[in-house]
XYZ file of C-alpha atoms in Angstrom:
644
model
C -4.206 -32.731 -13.226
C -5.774 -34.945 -10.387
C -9.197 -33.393 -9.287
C -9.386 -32.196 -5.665
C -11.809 -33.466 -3.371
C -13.276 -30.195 -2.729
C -12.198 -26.393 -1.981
C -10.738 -27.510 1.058
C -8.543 -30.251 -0.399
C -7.573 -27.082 -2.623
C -6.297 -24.961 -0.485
C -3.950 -27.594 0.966
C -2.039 -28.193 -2.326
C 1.107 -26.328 -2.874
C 1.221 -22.660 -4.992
C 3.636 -24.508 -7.165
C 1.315 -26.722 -8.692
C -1.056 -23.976 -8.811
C 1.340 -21.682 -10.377
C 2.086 -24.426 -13.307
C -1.777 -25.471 -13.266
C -2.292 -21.811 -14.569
C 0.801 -21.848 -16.917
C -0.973 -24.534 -18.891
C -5.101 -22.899 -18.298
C -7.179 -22.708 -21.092
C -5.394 -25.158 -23.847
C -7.317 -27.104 -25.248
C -8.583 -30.834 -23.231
C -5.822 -33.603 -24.362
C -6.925 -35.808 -27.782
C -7.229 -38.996 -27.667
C -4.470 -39.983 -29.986
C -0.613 -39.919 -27.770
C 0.448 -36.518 -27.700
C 3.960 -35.612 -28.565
C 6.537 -35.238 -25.696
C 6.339 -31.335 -26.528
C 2.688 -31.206 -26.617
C 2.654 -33.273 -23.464
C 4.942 -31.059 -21.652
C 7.717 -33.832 -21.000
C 11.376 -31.672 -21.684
C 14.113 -34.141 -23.211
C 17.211 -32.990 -22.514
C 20.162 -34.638 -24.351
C 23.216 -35.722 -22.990
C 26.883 -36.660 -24.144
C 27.809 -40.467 -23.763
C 31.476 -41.361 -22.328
C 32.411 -44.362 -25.126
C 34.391 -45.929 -22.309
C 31.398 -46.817 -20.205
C 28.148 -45.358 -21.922
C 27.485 -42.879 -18.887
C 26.447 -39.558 -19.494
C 28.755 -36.609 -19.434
C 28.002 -33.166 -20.242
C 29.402 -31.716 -23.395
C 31.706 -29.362 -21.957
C 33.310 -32.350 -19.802
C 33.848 -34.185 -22.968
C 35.372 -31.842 -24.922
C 38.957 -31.842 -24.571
C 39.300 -35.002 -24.019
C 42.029 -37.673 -25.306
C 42.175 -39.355 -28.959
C 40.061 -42.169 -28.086
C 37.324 -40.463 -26.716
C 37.156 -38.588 -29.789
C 36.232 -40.904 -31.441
C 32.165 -41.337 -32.486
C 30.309 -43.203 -30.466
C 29.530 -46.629 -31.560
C 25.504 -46.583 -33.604
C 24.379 -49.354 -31.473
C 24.480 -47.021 -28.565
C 21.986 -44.328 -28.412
C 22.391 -41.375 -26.398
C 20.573 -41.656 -23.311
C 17.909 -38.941 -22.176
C 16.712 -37.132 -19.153
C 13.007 -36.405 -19.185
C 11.400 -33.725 -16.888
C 8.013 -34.377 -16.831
C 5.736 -30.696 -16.652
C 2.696 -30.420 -15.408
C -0.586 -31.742 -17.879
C -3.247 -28.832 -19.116
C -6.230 -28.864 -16.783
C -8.968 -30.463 -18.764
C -12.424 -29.707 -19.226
C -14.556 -31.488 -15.651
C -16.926 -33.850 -16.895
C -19.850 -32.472 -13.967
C -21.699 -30.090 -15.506
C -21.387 -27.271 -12.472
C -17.293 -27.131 -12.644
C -17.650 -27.493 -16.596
C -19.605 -23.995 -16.335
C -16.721 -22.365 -13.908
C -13.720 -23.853 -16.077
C -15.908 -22.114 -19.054
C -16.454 -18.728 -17.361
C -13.315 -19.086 -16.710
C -11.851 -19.180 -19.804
C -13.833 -16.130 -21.160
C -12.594 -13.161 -21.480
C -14.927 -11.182 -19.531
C -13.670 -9.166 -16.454
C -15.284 -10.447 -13.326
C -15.001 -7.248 -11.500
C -13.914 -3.717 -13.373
C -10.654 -3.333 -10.383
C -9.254 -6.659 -10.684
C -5.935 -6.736 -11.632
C -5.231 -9.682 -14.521
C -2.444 -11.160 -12.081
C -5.402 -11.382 -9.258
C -7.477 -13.001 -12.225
C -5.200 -15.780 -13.037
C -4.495 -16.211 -9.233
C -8.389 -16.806 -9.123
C -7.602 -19.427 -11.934
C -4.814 -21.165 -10.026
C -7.081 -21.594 -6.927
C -10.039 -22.883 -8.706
C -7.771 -25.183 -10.856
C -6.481 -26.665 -7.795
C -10.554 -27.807 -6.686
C -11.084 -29.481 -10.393
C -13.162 -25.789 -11.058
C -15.793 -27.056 -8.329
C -17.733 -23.953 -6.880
C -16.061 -22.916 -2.979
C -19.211 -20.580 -1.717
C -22.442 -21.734 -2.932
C -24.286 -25.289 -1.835
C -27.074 -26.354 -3.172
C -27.988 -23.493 -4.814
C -27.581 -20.774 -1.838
C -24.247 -18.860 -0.500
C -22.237 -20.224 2.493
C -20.242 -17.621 3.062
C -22.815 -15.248 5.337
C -19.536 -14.594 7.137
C -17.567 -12.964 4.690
C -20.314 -11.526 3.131
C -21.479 -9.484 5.922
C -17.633 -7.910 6.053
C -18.404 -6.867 2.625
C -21.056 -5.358 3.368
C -19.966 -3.911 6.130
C -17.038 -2.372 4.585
C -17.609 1.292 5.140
C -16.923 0.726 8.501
C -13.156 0.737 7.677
C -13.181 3.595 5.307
C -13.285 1.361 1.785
C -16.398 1.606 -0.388
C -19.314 -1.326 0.316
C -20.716 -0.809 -3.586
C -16.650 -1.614 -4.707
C -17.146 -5.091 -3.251
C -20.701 -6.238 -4.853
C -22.409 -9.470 -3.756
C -23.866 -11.387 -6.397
C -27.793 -13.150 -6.695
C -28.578 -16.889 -6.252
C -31.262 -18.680 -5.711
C -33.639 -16.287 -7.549
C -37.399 -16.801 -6.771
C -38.680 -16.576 -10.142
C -36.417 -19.884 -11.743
C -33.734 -21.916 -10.757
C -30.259 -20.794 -11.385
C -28.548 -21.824 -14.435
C -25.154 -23.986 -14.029
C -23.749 -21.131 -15.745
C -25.535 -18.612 -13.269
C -23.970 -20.365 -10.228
C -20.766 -20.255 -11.685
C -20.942 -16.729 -12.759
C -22.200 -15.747 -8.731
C -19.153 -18.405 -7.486
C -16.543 -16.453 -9.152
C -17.711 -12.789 -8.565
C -18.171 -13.500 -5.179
C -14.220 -14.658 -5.271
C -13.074 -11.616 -6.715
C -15.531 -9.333 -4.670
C -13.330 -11.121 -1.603
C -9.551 -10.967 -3.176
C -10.524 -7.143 -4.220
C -11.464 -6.649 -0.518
C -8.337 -7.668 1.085
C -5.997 -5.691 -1.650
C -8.065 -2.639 -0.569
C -7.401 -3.643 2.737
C -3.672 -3.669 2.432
C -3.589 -0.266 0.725
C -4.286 -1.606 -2.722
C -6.904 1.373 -3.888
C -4.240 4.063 -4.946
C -1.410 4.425 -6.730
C 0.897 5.990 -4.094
C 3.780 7.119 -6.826
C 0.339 9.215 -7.902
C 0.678 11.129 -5.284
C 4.490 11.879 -4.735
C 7.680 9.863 -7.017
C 8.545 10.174 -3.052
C 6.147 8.250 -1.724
C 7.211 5.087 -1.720
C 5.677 2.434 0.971
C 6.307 -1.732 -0.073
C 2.913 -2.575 -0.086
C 2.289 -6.205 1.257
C -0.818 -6.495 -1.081
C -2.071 -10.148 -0.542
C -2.504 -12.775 -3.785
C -5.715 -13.232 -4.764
C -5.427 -17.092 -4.125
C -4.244 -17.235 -1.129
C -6.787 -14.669 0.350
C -9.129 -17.347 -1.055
C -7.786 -20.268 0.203
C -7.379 -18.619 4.058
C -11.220 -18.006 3.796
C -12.194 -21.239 2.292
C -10.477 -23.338 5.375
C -11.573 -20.400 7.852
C -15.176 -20.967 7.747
C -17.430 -19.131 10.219
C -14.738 -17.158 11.029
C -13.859 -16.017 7.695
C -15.536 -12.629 8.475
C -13.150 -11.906 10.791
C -9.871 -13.334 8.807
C -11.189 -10.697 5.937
C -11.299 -7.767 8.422
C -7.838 -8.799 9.582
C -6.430 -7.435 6.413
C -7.470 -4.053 7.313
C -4.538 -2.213 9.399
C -4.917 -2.709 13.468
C -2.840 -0.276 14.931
C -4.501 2.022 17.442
C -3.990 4.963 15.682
C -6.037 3.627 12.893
C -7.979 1.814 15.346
C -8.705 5.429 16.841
C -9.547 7.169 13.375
C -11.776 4.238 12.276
C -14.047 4.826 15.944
C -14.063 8.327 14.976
C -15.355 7.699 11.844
C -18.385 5.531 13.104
C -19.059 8.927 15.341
C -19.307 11.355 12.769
C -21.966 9.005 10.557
C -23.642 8.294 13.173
C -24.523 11.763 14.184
C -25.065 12.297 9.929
C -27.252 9.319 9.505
C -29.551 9.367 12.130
C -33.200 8.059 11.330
C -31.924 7.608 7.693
C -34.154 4.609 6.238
C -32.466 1.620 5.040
C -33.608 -1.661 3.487
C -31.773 -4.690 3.208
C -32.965 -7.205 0.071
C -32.591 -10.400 -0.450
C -30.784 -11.413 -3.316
C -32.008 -11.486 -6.997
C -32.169 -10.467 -10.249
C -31.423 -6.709 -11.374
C -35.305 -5.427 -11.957
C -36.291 -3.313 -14.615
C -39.235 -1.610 -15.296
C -42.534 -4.175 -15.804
C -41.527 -6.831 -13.959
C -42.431 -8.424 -10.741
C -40.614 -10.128 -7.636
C -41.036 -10.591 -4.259
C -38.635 -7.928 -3.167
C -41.202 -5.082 -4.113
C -43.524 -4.674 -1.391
C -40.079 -3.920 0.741
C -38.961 -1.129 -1.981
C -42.435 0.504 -1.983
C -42.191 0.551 2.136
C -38.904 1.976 1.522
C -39.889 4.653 -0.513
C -43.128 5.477 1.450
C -45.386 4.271 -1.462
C -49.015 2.585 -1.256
C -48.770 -1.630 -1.304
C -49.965 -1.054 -5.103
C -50.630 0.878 -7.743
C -54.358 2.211 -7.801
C -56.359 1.075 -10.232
C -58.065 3.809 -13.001
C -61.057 3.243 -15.330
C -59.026 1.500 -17.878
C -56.580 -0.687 -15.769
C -57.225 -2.486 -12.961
C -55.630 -1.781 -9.442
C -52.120 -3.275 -9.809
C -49.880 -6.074 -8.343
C -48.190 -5.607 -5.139
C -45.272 -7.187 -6.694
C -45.103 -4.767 -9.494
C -41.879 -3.316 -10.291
C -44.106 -0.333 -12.227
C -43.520 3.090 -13.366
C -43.430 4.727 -9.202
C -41.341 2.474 -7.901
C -38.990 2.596 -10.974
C -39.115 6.954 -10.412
C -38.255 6.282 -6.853
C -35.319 4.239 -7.281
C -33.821 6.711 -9.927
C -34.354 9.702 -7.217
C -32.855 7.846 -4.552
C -29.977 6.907 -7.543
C -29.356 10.312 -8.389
C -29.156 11.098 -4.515
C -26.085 8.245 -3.887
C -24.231 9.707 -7.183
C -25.264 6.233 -8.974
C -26.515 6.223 -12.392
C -30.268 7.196 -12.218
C -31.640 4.669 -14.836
C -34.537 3.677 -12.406
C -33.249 0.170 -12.670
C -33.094 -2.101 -9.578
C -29.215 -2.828 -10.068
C -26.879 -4.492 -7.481
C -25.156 -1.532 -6.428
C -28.623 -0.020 -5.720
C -29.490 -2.833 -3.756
C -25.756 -2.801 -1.632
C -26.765 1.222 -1.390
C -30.079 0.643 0.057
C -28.276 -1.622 2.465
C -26.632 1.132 3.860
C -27.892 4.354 5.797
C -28.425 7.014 3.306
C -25.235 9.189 3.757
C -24.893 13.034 2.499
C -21.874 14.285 0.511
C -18.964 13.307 2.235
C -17.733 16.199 4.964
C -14.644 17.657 5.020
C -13.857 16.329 8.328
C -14.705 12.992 7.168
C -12.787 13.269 4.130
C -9.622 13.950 6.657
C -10.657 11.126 8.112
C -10.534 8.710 5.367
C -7.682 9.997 3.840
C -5.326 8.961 7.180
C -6.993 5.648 7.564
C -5.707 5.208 4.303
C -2.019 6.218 4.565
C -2.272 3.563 7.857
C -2.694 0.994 5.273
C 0.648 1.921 3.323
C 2.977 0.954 6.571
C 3.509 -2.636 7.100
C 0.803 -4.782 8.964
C 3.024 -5.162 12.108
C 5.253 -2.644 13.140
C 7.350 -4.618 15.278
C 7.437 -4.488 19.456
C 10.623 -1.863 18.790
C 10.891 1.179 16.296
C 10.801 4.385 15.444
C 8.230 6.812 13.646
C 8.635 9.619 12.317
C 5.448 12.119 11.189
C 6.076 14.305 9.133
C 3.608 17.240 9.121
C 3.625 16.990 12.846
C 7.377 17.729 13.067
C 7.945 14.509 15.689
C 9.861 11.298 16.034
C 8.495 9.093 18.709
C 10.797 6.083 19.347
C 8.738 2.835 20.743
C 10.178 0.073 22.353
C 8.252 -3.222 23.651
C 5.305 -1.837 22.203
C 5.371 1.147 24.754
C 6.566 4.456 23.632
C 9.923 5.083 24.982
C 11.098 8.784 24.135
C 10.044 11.533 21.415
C 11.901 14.897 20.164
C 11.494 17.262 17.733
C 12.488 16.938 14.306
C 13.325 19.026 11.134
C 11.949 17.966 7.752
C 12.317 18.960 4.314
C 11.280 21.280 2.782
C 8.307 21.725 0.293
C 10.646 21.983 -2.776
C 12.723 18.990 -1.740
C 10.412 17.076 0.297
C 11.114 14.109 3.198
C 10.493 10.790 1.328
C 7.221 8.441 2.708
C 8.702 4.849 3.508
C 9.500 2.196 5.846
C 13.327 1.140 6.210
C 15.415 -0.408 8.838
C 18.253 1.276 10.858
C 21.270 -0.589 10.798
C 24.009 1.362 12.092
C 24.853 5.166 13.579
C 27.826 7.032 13.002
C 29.468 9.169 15.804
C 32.079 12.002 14.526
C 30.706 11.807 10.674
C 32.358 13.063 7.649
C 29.998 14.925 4.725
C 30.740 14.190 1.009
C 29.877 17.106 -0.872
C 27.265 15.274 -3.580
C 28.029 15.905 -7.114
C 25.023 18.108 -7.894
C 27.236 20.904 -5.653
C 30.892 19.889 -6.127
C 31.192 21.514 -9.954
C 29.960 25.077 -8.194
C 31.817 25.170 -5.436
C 35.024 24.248 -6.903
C 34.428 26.736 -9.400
C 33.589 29.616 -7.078
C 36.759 28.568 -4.534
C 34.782 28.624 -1.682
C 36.104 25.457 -0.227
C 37.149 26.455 2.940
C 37.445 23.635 5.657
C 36.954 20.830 2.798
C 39.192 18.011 1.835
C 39.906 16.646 -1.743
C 39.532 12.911 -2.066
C 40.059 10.604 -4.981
C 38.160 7.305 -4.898
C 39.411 5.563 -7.942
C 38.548 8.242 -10.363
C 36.182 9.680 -8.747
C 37.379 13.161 -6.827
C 34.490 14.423 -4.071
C 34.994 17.230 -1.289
C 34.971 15.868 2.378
C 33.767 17.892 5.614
C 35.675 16.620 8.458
C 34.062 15.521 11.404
C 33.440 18.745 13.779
C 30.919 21.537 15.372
C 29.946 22.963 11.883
C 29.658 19.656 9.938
C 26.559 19.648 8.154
C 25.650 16.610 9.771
C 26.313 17.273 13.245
C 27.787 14.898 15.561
C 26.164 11.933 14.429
C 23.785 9.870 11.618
C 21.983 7.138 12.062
C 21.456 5.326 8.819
C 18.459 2.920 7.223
C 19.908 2.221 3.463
C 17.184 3.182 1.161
C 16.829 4.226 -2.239
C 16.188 8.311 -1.423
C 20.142 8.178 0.366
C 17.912 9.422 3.539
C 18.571 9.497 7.257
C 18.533 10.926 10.393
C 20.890 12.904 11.848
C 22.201 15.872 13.986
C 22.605 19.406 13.313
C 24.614 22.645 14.109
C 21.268 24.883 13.328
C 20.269 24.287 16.502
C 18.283 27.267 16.875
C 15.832 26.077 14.190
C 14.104 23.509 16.895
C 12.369 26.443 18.205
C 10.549 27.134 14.935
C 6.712 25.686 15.138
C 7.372 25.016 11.369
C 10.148 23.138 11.023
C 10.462 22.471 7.418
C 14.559 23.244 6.573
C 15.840 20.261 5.008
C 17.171 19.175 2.127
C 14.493 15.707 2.972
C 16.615 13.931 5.914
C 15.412 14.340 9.087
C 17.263 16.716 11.456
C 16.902 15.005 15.710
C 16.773 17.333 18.258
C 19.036 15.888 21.039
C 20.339 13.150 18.971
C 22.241 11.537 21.941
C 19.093 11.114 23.697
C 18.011 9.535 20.728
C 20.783 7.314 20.140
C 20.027 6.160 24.091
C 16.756 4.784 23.164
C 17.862 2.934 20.023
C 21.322 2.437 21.031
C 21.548 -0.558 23.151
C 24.946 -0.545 25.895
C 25.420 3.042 24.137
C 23.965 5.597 26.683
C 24.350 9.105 26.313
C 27.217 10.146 28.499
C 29.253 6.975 26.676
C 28.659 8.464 23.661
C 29.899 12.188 24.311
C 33.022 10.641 25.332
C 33.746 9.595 21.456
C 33.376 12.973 20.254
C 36.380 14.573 18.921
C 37.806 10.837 18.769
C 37.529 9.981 14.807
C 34.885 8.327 12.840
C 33.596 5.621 14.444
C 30.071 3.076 12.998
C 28.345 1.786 15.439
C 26.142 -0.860 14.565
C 23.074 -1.913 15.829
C 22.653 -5.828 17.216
C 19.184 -5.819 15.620
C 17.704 -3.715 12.802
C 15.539 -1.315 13.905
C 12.318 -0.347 12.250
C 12.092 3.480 10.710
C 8.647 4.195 9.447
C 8.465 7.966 7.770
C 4.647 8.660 7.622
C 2.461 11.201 6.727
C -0.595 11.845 8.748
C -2.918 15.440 9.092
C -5.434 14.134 11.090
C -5.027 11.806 14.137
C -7.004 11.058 17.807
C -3.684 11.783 20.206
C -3.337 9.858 23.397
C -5.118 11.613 25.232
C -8.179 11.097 22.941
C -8.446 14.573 21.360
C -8.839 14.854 17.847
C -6.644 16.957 15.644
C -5.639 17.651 12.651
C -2.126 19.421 11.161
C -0.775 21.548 8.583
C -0.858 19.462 5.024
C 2.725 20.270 4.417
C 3.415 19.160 1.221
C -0.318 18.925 -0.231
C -0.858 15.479 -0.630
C -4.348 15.711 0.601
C -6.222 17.001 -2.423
C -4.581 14.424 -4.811
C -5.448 11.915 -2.179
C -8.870 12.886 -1.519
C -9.152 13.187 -5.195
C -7.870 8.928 -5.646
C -10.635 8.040 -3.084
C -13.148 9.003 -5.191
C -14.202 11.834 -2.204
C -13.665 15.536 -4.289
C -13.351 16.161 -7.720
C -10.264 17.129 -9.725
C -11.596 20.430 -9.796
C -12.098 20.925 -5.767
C -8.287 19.286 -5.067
C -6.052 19.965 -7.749
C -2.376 18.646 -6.687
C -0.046 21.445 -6.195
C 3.654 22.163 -6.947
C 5.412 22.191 -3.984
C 6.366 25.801 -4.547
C 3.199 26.970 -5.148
C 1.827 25.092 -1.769
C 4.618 26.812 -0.374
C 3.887 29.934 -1.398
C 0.061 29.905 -1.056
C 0.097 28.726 2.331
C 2.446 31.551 3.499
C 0.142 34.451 2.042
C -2.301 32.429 4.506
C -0.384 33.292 7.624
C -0.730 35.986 9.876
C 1.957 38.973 9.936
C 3.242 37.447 13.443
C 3.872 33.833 11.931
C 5.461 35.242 8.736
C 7.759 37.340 10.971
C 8.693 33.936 12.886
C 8.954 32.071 9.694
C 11.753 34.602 8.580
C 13.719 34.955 11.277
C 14.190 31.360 11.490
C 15.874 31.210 7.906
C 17.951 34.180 8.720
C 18.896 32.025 12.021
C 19.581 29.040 9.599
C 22.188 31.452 7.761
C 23.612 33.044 10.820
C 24.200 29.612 12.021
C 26.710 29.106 9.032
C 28.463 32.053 8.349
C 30.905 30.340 6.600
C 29.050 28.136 4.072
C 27.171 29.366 0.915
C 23.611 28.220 -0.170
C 24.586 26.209 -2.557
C 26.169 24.596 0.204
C 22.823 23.524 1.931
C 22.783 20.273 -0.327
C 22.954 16.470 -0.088
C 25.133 15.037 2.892
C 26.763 11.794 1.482
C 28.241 8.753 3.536
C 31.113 6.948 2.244
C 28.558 3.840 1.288
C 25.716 6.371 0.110
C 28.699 7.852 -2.302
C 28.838 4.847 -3.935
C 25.486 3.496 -4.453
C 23.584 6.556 -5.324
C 23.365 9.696 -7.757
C 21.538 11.463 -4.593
C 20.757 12.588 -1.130
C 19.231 14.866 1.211
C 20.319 16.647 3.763
């Protein structure tokens, strides 16, 4: 492998040869003696020779072929090859500083506890492509104040400042080792790639929360957060923040945030350190004197009849007792020893048990990070606990409406899609989990049977009491989800509107199709009612974002927060590291359900009732069992399942 010039010649070189760079990482350096075209990573291919004219054919070409060119090839003639040349094993630098990071390299050793092994070998692939030379530390000291003070400053945006630590150089007491600098190099690297996965919604598991929870996280590769930072410079403090979500609903959340600490940490002392080794109990360093002002002790120890007054540099029995209180009050091991995530800790204001309020707060700015980094000028979003569907359009929002959900047994799935098409006058395929019971109790009433192949479903013809209304608008996805109308429609006036099977019921759906329609506007589309199946599709796909958010600033500023419908909160709160298993234990559905209607007042149950009996007056004619999965002709065929 050629050496780079430098990080910055790095980061211009392809991911390819990055990518096979790593393939080949940690062999051993090439001997001296030829290597063999295997060891060397050259691929010989053979090939078939036409005895007419020598050229290569391949072997199926020349089978088949007449008498003559049956016959073997004449020895003189050997068969020609095709060599593909791979890429060479990195070897060992000669310079002693990117020997030490090609060594630290190859250890085993995790260079932070989060960081995934496919983020680790991305880390290899970037410093491969700069011959292992170190990309933030000159002569001994870090140039990367940028990016370091957005790790630092990380709380700001919700994510945890001790998660990203910043390693020591330049220690007072010695010079740092080769190995040392290498060791800082890389730790700072993965302290930065960690950072932007976090940013992107990389610190939980959503499938840990809900199987229907199911966002495509763009979670950024490890080397190329590297390389955008390396060529960004001064401004790489701001290219790190940008992988933190900007929409101004997290935007809003993240200033509400700052307000409530604020208020909390008021007067709180702080300390900021510069950097150096961890400190343990009988040593000294410069940093001291600022610990002991920190902690409200005299410049030194006083002296006693045996001992002499002591240093002011001192790390001595009262400071160590002071660090392990103020350890034991930040939830940190209290082993009295100056460790970095002490020191990042006494960076920051000293902040209480994290409120409830905040908690709600941090939990939202999270689920911002799940839906993709742009949402587009155009498209529609859907909240779920908040029962609303607000359709946006140039960046402006364009129209909103009501909107059923499912229920908490068979909740609405969390994801992004894209709307390709609606479908005015829609038929519903009775799903299979349904068809066995209602053929067997006769009540098929106003159904069709219809073979596909061998497959025999139930069909609801288009009409006033088809399950889905007078039209679905449809984003393919792997829950067989969508919006669409209703015949309930007395079930808008609920406050609660959690009836579904996990689509989402539109109030006014022709409104709706106006606004995401284009050249379809809502008297043109009455007209095709009663007129047959017909698929409109869009010109453009359209943006559906599903969502989940209990707390939010609205536009008018206000903050507020809604009902956790399904209970994801606890189990989220619980991922963040902000409540214990024990204070938020994730809850069944049915028992949320259940727990949360005990909770209501007499009026609200009363309400809550009569809009299910409304739901079954609606349909006098269709059995519960009924109330199952609406299926589309292409859903039918593509899936085991669907909501209605």
């Amino acid at each position: 492998m050629r050496a780079a010039s430098g990080a910055g010649t790095g980061v211009a070189r392809t991911l390819s040869v990055a990518l096979a760079a790593l393939l080949a990482f940690g062999q051993a350096p090439a001997r001296a003696e030829e290597p063999s075209a295997a060891e060397s990573g050259i691929v010989i291919r053979k090939a078939a020779v036409d005895p007419a004219d020598g050229a290569a054919v391949s072997p199926e070409a020349s089978e088949g072929t007449s008498p003559a060119a049956e016959a073997p090839a004449p020895p003189a003639e050997p068969a020609p090859v095709t060599i593909v040349e791979g890429p060479p094993a990195p070897v060992a630098p000669s310079e002693p500083l990117p020997a030490a990071v090609y060594a630290r390299l190859n250890d085993s050793a995790p260079l932070l506890q989060r960081l995934t092994a496919k983020d680790r070998e991305a880390i290899q692939a970037f410093y491969a492509l700069g011959n292992f030379k170190p990309v933030w530390i000159e002569k001994g000291a870090f140039n990367a104040d940028a990016a370091i003070a957005r790790l630092r400053a990380a709380g700001e945006d919700g994510l945890d400042p001790n998660a990203y630590p910043v390693p020591a150089v330049g220690k007072l007491s010695r010079p740092d080792t080769d190995a040392e600098i290498a060791e800082a190099d890389l730790k700072l690297s993965a302290s930065l790639a960690l950072y932007a996965r976090d940013a992107r919604g990389g610190r939980v598991n959503p499938a840990a929360i809900s199987k229907l929870i199911t966002p495509t996280l763009d979670l950024p590769p490890a080397d190329m957060v590297l390389a955008r930072l390396a060529a960004a410079g001064a401004q790489a403090g701001a290219v790190l923040q940008s992988y933190n979500p900007r929409q101004p609903g997290y935007l809003a959340l993240k200033e509400r945030l700052a307000g409530l600490r604020i208020g909390r940490t008021h007067g709180a002392p702080s300390v900021t350190l510069p950097d150096g080794p961890v400190l343990k109990l009988g040593m000294n360093d410069p940093r001291v004197p600022l610990l002991r002002s920190r902690f409200g002790l005299e410049a030194r120890s006083g002296g006693t009849l045996d001992a002499a007054p002591g240093e002011a540099d001192a790390y001595d029995r009262s400071v160590a007792d002071a660090v392990k209180d103020f350890q034991r009050s930040r939830g940190l091991p209290a082993s009295g020893t100056l460790t970095r995530a002490t020191v990042a800790a006494l960076a920051n204001p000293s902040v209480p048990k994290t409120s409830a309020s905040e908690a709600d707060i941090l939990v939202n700015m999270e689920r911002w990070r799940w839906l993709p980094s742009e949402l587009g000028p155009d498209y529609v979003l859907v909240n779920v606990p908040e029962f609303k569907l607000k359709v946006f359009r140039g960046g402006s929002l364009r129209d909103e409406t009501r909107v059923i959900v499912g229920k908490p047994t068979s909740p609405t799935p969390i994801f992004s899609g894209m709307m390709e098409y609606a479908v005015v006058n829609p038929s519903w395929y009775v799903p299979p989990s349904i068809l066995k019971q209602m053929l067997a109790s006769g009540k098929t009433a106003g159904f069709e049977v219809v073979r596909r192949g061998n497959v025999i479903s139930l069909r609801q013809p288009p009409g006033e009491r088809n399950a889905l209304g007078f039209i679905k608008f449809m984003f393919p996805n792997q829950h067989a989800v969508y919006l669409h109308d209703t015949p309930n429609r007395s079930l808008f006036s609920a406050s609660t509107r959690a009836f579904s099977h996990g689509c989402v019921r539109v109030d006014d759906p022709f409104r709706f199709a106006d606004a995401v329609l284009p050249n379809w506007t809502e008297e043109r589309l009455k007209k095709l009612i009663g007129k047959g199946e017909r698929t409109l599709r869009l010109p453009e796909k359209l943006p559906v974002h599903l969502a989940y958010f209990t707390a939010e600033v609205d536009d008018l500023g206000s903050y507020r927060t809604l009902p956790d419908l399904y209970g994801y909160d606890g189990p989220m709160k619980v991922a963040l590291g902000l409540a214990a298993r024990s204070e938020a234990v994730a809850k069944a559905p049915a028992t949320t359900k259940r727990k949360a209607a005990e909770a209501r007042p007499a009026p609200r149950q009363a309400a809550s009732r009569e809009a299910v009996r409304s739901e079954r007056r609606a349909e006098p004619r269709r059995t519960r069992d009924m109330f199952g999965d609406p299926w589309s002709g292409q859903t039918y065929e593509t899936s085991q399942r669907s909501f209605w």
